mmCIF file of C-alpha atoms in Angstrom:
data_model
loop_
_atom_site.group_PDB
_atom_site.id
_atom_site.type_symbol
_atom_site.label_atom_id
_atom_site.label_comp_id
_atom_site.label_asym_id
_atom_site.label_seq_id
_atom_site.Cartn_x
_atom_site.Cartn_y
_atom_site.Cartn_z
ATOM 1 C CA MET A 1 51.290 -177.208 55.399
ATOM 2 C CA THR A 2 53.721 -176.680 52.537
ATOM 3 C CA PRO A 3 54.358 -179.815 50.491
ATOM 4 C CA THR A 4 57.829 -181.332 50.616
ATOM 5 C CA GLN A 5 59.644 -181.300 47.256
ATOM 6 C CA LEU A 6 60.735 -184.774 46.133
ATOM 7 C CA CYS A 7 62.907 -185.634 43.188
ATOM 8 C CA VAL A 8 61.560 -188.927 41.808
ATOM 9 C CA LEU A 9 62.796 -191.242 39.089
ATOM 10 C CA ILE A 10 60.297 -193.591 37.470
ATOM 11 C CA VAL A 11 61.979 -196.461 35.621
ATOM 12 C CA GLU A 12 59.242 -197.789 33.364
ATOM 13 C CA ASP A 13 59.339 -198.958 29.755
ATOM 14 C CA ASP A 14 55.597 -198.495 29.193
ATOM 15 C CA GLU A 15 54.472 -194.905 28.586
ATOM 16 C CA ASP A 16 50.920 -195.571 29.806
ATOM 17 C CA ASP A 17 52.141 -197.086 33.099
ATOM 18 C CA PHE A 18 54.524 -194.151 33.537
ATOM 19 C CA GLY A 19 51.619 -191.739 32.991
ATOM 20 C CA PHE A 20 49.337 -193.522 35.462
ATOM 21 C CA LEU A 21 51.964 -193.424 38.218
ATOM 22 C CA ARG A 22 52.932 -189.812 37.457
ATOM 23 C CA ASP A 23 49.284 -188.757 37.622
ATOM 24 C CA ASP A 24 48.766 -190.667 40.886
ATOM 25 C CA LEU A 25 51.835 -188.998 42.405
ATOM 26 C CA LEU A 26 50.601 -185.558 41.414
ATOM 27 C CA THR A 27 47.342 -186.107 43.354
ATOM 28 C CA LEU A 28 49.185 -186.592 46.655
ATOM 29 C CA VAL A 29 49.125 -183.301 48.552
ATOM 30 C CA ASP A 30 51.916 -184.029 51.065
ATOM 31 C CA TRP A 31 54.582 -183.730 48.372
ATOM 32 C CA SER A 32 55.363 -181.824 45.231
ATOM 33 C CA TYR A 33 57.520 -183.495 42.632
ATOM 34 C CA THR A 34 60.222 -183.224 40.087
ATOM 35 C CA ILE A 35 59.635 -186.407 38.087
ATOM 36 C CA ASP A 36 62.122 -187.909 35.664
ATOM 37 C CA TRP A 37 61.456 -190.916 33.442
ATOM 38 C CA ALA A 38 63.890 -193.640 32.437
ATOM 39 C CA LEU A 39 62.909 -196.206 29.810
ATOM 40 C CA SER A 40 65.657 -198.776 30.468
ATOM 41 C CA VAL A 41 68.209 -200.002 32.988
ATOM 42 C CA GLU A 42 70.941 -198.136 31.096
ATOM 43 C CA ASP A 43 68.922 -194.919 31.021
ATOM 44 C CA ALA A 44 68.187 -195.252 34.743
ATOM 45 C CA LEU A 45 71.859 -195.748 35.610
ATOM 46 C CA GLU A 46 72.789 -192.636 33.651
ATOM 47 C CA LYS A 47 70.094 -190.568 35.355
ATOM 48 C CA LEU A 48 71.047 -191.909 38.808
ATOM 49 C CA HIS A 49 74.674 -191.054 38.126
ATOM 50 C CA ASN A 50 73.856 -187.470 37.109
ATOM 51 C CA ARG A 51 71.219 -186.523 39.689
ATOM 52 C CA LYS A 52 70.343 -187.200 43.305
ATOM 53 C CA TYR A 53 66.898 -188.752 43.672
ATOM 54 C CA ASP A 54 64.835 -188.966 46.841
ATOM 55 C CA LEU A 55 62.887 -191.967 45.576
ATOM 56 C CA CYS A 56 62.830 -194.322 42.617
ATOM 57 C CA PHE A 57 59.929 -196.379 41.296
ATOM 58 C CA LEU A 58 61.228 -199.348 39.355
ATOM 59 C CA ASP A 59 59.268 -201.559 36.963
ATOM 60 C CA TYR A 60 59.896 -205.263 37.496
ATOM 61 C CA HIS A 61 59.866 -206.064 33.760
ATOM 62 C CA LEU A 62 62.180 -203.822 31.732
ATOM 63 C CA GLY A 63 62.465 -205.331 28.289
ATOM 64 C CA ALA A 64 64.851 -208.278 28.502
ATOM 65 C CA TYR A 65 65.737 -207.426 32.113
ATOM 66 C CA THR A 66 64.029 -207.362 35.470
ATOM 67 C CA GLY A 67 64.261 -204.479 37.894
ATOM 68 C CA HIS A 68 66.531 -206.685 39.983
ATOM 69 C CA VAL A 69 69.279 -206.104 37.420
ATOM 70 C CA LEU A 70 69.219 -202.405 38.294
ATOM 71 C CA LEU A 71 69.008 -203.091 42.030
ATOM 72 C CA ASN A 72 72.013 -205.401 41.784
ATOM 73 C CA THR A 73 73.981 -202.832 39.754
ATOM 74 C CA ILE A 74 73.402 -199.873 42.072
ATOM 75 C CA PRO A 75 75.746 -200.909 44.925
ATOM 76 C CA ALA A 76 78.760 -200.864 42.625
ATOM 77 C CA SER A 77 77.976 -197.289 41.661
ATOM 78 C CA GLY A 78 77.211 -196.145 45.213
ATOM 79 C CA LEU A 79 73.850 -194.653 44.200
ATOM 80 C CA VAL A 80 71.228 -195.760 46.688
ATOM 81 C CA PRO A 81 67.885 -193.943 46.835
ATOM 82 C CA PRO A 82 64.998 -195.971 48.235
ATOM 83 C CA PHE A 83 63.425 -198.072 45.463
ATOM 84 C CA VAL A 84 59.812 -199.183 45.172
ATOM 85 C CA MET A 85 59.292 -202.111 42.803
ATOM 86 C CA LEU A 86 56.260 -201.933 40.482
ATOM 87 C CA THR A 87 54.847 -204.959 38.729
ATOM 88 C CA GLY A 88 51.737 -206.554 37.348
ATOM 89 C CA VAL A 89 52.735 -209.823 39.046
ATOM 90 C CA ASP A 90 50.830 -210.306 42.291
ATOM 91 C CA ASP A 91 52.633 -213.157 43.996
ATOM 92 C CA GLY A 92 54.643 -213.582 47.164
ATOM 93 C CA HIS A 93 57.710 -214.872 45.320
ATOM 94 C CA THR A 94 58.245 -211.697 43.275
ATOM 95 C CA ASP A 95 57.508 -209.565 46.334
ATOM 96 C CA ALA A 96 60.034 -211.444 48.504
ATOM 97 C CA ARG A 97 62.730 -211.418 45.791
ATOM 98 C CA SER A 98 62.277 -207.671 45.297
ATOM 99 C CA ILE A 99 62.648 -206.905 48.989
ATOM 100 C CA ALA A 100 65.643 -209.261 49.247
ATOM 101 C CA ALA A 101 67.231 -207.485 46.272
ATOM 102 C CA GLY A 102 67.003 -204.147 48.093
ATOM 103 C CA ALA A 103 63.611 -202.662 47.241
ATOM 104 C CA ALA A 104 62.055 -200.676 50.080
ATOM 105 C CA ASP A 105 58.583 -201.826 49.058
ATOM 106 C CA TYR A 106 56.540 -203.430 46.301
ATOM 107 C CA LEU A 107 53.358 -202.244 44.565
ATOM 108 C CA VAL A 108 51.194 -204.178 42.141
ATOM 109 C CA LYS A 109 50.156 -202.055 39.159
ATOM 110 C CA GLY A 110 46.432 -201.424 39.028
ATOM 111 C CA LYS A 111 45.940 -202.764 42.567
ATOM 112 C CA TYR A 112 47.086 -199.832 44.661
ATOM 113 C CA ASP A 113 45.179 -196.690 45.511
ATOM 114 C CA THR A 114 46.544 -193.271 46.390
ATOM 115 C CA ALA A 115 46.364 -194.016 50.135
ATOM 116 C CA LEU A 116 48.605 -197.072 49.700
ATOM 117 C CA LEU A 117 50.910 -195.123 47.387
ATOM 118 C CA ALA A 118 51.265 -192.345 49.982
ATOM 119 C CA ARG A 119 51.929 -194.893 52.732
ATOM 120 C CA THR A 120 54.561 -196.606 50.581
ATOM 121 C CA ILE A 121 56.328 -193.297 49.950
ATOM 122 C CA ARG A 122 56.264 -192.333 53.641
ATOM 123 C CA LEU A 123 57.675 -195.700 54.704
ATOM 124 C CA ALA A 124 60.400 -195.734 52.037
ATOM 125 C CA LEU A 125 61.511 -192.209 52.940
ATOM 126 C CA ALA A 126 61.363 -192.900 56.688
ATOM 127 C CA ARG A 127 63.415 -196.076 56.285
ATOM 128 C CA LYS A 128 66.068 -194.231 54.296
ATOM 129 C CA HIS A 129 66.121 -191.333 56.773
ATOM 130 C CA ARG A 130 66.486 -193.722 59.703
ATOM 131 C CA GLU A 131 69.344 -195.567 57.998
ATOM 132 C CA LEU A 132 71.144 -192.304 57.211
ATOM 133 C CA GLN A 133 70.700 -191.113 60.815
ATOM 134 C CA GLN A 134 72.117 -194.389 62.112
ATOM 135 C CA GLY A 135 74.966 -194.372 59.619
ATOM 136 C CA GLU A 136 73.660 -197.544 58.039
ATOM 137 C CA ALA A 137 73.194 -198.396 54.396
ATOM 138 C CA TYR A 138 70.799 -200.738 52.725
ATOM 139 C CA VAL A 139 71.900 -204.329 52.941
ATOM 140 C CA TRP A 140 72.172 -205.284 49.289
ATOM 141 C CA SER A 141 72.337 -208.884 48.249
ATOM 142 C CA PRO A 142 72.033 -210.323 44.766
ATOM 143 C CA ALA A 143 68.653 -211.756 43.877
ATOM 144 C CA GLU A 144 68.620 -215.462 43.335
#
């Protein structure tokens, strides 16, 4: 089986965390990747404006902002790849707020393995594909 090429944006302000995720992605044999890195919300918006991404991993804590700021900004720009929120916070509140803000899924840094990462990617891509086939869009609502 030939791997599917995915264009991925990782929005992460920590170089080590970016490297860990990039390395984990590169071990998954179902896909091959073009991986871009954004260090801030502003950098991510610029990259999203200039390139079509199949998937975006988004750090919850981005300097003075949370990833929800980016999720809440995207609808105005019309750029809506599936987003997977990444965070070191393992609580139901952050998880629920991320999903309500439009994230397709949520992973806790250091607590996922490659099997869970692969499952998360498959589900995010399938959800987006299904919505495009049905002519639907993500239902975006501002995080509280």
